[in-house]
Short mmCIF file of C-alpha atoms in Angstrom, two decimals:
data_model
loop_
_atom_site.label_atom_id
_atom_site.label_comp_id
_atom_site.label_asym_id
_atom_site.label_seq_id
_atom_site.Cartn_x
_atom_site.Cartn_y
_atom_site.Cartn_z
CA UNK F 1 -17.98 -49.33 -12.19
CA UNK F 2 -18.58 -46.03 -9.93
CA UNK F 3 -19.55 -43.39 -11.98
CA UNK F 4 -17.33 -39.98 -11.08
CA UNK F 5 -19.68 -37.57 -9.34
CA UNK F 6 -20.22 -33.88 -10.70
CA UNK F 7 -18.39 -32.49 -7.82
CA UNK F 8 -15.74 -34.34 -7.89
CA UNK F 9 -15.23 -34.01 -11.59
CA UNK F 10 -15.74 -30.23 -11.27
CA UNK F 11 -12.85 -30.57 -8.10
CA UNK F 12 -10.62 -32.30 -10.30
CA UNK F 13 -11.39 -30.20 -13.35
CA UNK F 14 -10.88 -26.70 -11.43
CA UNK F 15 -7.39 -27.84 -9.62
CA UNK F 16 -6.06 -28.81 -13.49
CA UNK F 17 -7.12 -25.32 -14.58
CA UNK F 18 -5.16 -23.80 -11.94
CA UNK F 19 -2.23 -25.73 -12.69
CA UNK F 20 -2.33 -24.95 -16.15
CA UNK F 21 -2.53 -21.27 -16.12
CA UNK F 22 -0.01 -21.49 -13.34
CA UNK F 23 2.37 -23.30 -15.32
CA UNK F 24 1.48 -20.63 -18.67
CA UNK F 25 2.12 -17.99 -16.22
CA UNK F 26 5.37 -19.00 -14.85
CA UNK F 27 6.34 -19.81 -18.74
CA UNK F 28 5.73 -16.23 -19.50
CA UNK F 29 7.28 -14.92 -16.64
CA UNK F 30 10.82 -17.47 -17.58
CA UNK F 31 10.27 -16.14 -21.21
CA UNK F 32 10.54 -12.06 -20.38
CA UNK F 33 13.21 -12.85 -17.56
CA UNK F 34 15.28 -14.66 -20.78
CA UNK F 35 14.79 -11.60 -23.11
CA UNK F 36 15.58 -9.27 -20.14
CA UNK F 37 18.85 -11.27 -18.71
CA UNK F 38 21.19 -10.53 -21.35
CA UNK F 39 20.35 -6.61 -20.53
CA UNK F 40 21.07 -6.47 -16.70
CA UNK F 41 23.10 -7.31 -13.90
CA UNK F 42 21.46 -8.37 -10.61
CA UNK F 43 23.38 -8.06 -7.24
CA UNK F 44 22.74 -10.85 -4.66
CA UNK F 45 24.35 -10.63 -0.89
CA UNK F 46 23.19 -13.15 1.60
CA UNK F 47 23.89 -13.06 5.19
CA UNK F 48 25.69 -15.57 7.51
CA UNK F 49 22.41 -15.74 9.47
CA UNK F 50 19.19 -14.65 10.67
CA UNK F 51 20.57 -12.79 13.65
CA UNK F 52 20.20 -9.35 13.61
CA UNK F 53 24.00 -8.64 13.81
CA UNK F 54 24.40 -10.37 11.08
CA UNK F 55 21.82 -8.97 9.30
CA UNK F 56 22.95 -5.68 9.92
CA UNK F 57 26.39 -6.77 8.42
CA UNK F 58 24.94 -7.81 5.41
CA UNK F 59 23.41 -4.36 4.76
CA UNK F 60 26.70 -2.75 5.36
CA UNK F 61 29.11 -5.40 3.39
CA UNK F 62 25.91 -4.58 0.68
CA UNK F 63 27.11 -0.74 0.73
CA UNK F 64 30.61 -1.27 1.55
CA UNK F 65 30.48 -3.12 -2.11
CA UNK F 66 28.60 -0.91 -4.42
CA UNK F 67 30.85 2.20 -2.98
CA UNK F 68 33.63 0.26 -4.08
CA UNK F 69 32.55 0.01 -7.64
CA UNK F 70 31.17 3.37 -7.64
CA UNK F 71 34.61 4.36 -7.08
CA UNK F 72 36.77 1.87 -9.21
CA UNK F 73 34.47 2.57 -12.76
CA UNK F 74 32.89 5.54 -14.52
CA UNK F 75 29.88 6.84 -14.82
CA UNK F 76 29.88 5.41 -18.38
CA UNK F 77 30.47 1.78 -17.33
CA UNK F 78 28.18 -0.44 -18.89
CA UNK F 79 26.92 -4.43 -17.77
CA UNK F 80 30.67 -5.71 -20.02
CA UNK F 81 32.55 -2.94 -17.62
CA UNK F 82 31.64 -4.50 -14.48
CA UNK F 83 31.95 -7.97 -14.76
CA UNK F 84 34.96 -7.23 -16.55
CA UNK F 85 36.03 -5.48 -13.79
CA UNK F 86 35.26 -7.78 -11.37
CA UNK F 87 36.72 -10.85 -12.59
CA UNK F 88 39.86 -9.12 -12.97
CA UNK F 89 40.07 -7.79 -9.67
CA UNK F 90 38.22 -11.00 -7.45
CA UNK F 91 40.98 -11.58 -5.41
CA UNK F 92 41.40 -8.21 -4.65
CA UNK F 93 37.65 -7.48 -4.31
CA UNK F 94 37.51 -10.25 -1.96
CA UNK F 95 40.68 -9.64 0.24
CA UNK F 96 38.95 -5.64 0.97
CA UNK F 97 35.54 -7.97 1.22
CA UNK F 98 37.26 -9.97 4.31
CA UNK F 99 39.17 -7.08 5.57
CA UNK F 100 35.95 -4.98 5.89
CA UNK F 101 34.28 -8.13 7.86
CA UNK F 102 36.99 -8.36 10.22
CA UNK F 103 36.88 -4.85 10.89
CA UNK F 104 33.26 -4.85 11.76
CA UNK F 105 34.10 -7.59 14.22
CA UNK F 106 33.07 -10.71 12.33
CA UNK F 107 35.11 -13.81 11.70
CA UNK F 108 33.24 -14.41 8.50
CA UNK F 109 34.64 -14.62 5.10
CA UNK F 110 33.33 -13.35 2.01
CA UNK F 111 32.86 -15.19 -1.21
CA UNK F 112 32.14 -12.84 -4.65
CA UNK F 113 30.68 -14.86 -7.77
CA UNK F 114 29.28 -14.51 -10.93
CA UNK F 115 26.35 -16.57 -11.66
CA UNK F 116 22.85 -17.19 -12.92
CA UNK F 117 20.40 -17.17 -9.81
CA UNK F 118 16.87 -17.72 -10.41
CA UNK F 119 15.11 -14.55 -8.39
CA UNK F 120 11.20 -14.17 -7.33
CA UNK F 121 9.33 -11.63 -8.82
CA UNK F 122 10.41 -8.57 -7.63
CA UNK F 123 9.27 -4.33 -8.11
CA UNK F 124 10.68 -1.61 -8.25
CA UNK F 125 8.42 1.33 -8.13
CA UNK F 126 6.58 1.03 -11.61
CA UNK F 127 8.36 -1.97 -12.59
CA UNK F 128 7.96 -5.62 -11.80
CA UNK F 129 10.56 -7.46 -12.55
CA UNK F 130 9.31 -11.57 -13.51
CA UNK F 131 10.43 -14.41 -12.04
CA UNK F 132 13.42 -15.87 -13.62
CA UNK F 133 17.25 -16.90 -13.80
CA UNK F 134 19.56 -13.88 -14.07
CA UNK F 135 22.98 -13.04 -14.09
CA UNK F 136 24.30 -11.56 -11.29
CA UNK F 137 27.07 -10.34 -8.82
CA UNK F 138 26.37 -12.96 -5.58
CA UNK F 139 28.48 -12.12 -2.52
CA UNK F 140 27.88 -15.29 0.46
CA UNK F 141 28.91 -13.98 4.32
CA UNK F 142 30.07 -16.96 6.34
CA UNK F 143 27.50 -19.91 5.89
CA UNK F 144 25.23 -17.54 3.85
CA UNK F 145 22.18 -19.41 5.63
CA UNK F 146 20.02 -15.83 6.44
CA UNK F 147 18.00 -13.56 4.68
CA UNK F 148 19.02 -12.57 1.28
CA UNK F 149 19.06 -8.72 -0.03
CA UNK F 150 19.12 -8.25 -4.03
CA UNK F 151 18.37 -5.29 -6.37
CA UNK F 152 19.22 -4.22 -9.93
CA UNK F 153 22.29 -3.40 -10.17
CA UNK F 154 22.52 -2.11 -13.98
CA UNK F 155 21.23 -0.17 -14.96
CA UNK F 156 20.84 0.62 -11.42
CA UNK F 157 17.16 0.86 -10.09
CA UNK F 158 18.85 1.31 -6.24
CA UNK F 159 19.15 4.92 -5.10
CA UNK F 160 18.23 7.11 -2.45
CA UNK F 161 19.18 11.04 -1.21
CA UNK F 162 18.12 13.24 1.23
CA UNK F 163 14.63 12.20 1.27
CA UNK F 164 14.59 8.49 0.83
CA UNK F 165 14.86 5.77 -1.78
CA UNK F 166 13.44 6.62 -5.49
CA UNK F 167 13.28 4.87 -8.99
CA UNK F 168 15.57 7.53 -10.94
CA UNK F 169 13.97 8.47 -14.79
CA UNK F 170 17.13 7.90 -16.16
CA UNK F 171 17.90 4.26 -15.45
CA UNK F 172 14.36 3.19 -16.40
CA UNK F 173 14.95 5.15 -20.17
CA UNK F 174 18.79 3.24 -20.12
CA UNK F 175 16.89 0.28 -19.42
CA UNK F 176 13.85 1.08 -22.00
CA UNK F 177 16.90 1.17 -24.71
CA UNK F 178 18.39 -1.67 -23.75
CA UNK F 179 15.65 -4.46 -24.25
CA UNK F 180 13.45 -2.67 -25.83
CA UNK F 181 10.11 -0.71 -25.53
CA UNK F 182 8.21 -4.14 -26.17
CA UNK F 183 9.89 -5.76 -23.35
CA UNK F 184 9.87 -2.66 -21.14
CA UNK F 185 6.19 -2.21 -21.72
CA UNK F 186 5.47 -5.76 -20.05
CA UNK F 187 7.78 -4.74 -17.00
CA UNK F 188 5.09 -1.95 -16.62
CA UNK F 189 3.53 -2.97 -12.98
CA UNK F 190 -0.63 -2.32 -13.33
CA UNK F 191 -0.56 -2.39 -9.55
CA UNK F 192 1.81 0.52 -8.75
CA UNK F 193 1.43 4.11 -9.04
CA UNK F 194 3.16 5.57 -12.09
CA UNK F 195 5.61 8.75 -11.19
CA UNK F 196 8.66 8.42 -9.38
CA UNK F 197 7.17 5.77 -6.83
CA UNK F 198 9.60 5.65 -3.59
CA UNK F 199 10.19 1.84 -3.06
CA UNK F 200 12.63 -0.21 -0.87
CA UNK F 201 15.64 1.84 0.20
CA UNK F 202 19.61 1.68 -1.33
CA UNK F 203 23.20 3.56 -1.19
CA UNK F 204 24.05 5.79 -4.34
CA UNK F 205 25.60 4.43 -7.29
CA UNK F 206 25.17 7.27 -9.76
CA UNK F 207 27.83 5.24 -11.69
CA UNK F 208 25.28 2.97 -13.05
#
């Protein structure tokens, strides 16, 4: 019988040690998104294609959507609020969803759903957000087969003013209270810098 040499056994050996921590890790990260999920509401749009038109649609059906709610709920309105309100008013949501494609020249359609979506990691400033499935507020554009934009969507970690995109103190304590300051202490990025780190862009939804 050939005997296995060292280096192959040392080969073999390393590549099940990656795969083990990889799998731990990814168990970790599915555990955390779990405890979080109940907590928050992700928002999901993906566009019709990779084109840059369409693209550029997607960013404005994306803002054309949170003004929307920003407008229909208070500043008070919690995760329950919203999904309440949008199941009640889908076919409504959808019809001003169509009507604002139509008007930016597209003969796309819109579809709005609720659903668990497993996201990639993902930061936001000082947070990192695990891997995971989520709940979350998907709009599709057309054949939905281009680049996807997501975010937080409560509490909201999306806003920007006059001098760009920032990671507002108050939705990180809203969120800290939600889950917990266990939980929260684990979304704690070691990479990124601590105070008000300016991150990936967004519209205002001081609602949320």
């Amino acid at each position: 019988m050939r005997r296995i040499s060292p280096l192959l056994f040392s080969v073999v050996f390393f590549l099940f040690a990656c795969c083990f921590f990889a799998l731990a890790d990814r168990s970790h990260d599915e555990a955390i998104a779990a405890s979080l999920s109940p907590s928050v509401l992700r928002f999901h749009v993906l566009a019709a294609s990779d084109s840059e038109e369409d693209q550029n649609l997607k960013l404005k059906v994306r803002d054309f959507f949170l003004d929307t709610l920003h407008k229909a709920l208070p500043q008070t309105a919690d995760k329950a609020n919203i999904l309440s309100y949008v199941e009640n008013q889908k076919a409504t949501l959808v019809e001003s969803l169509n009507a604002f494609l139509a008007q930016n020249g597209s003969s796309d359609t819109a579809t709005l759903e609720i659903a668990s979506i497993h996201f990639p990691q993902r930061r936001y400033g000082a947070l990192c957000f695990p891997s995971g499935q989520y709940e979350a507020l998907r709009i599709c554009i057309g054949e939905a087969k281009g680049h996807n934009w997501w975010c937080v969507l409560y509490p909201s970690l999306c806003f920007t003013d006059e001098s760009g995109p920032y990671l507002p103190a108050s939705s990180c304590e809203l969120l800290k209270d939600l889950v917990g300051e266990g939980t929260y202490s684990k979304l704690l990025s070691k990479e990124a810098k601590p105070a008000e780190l300016r991150f990936f862009f967004l519209t205002p939804l001081s609602s949320f």
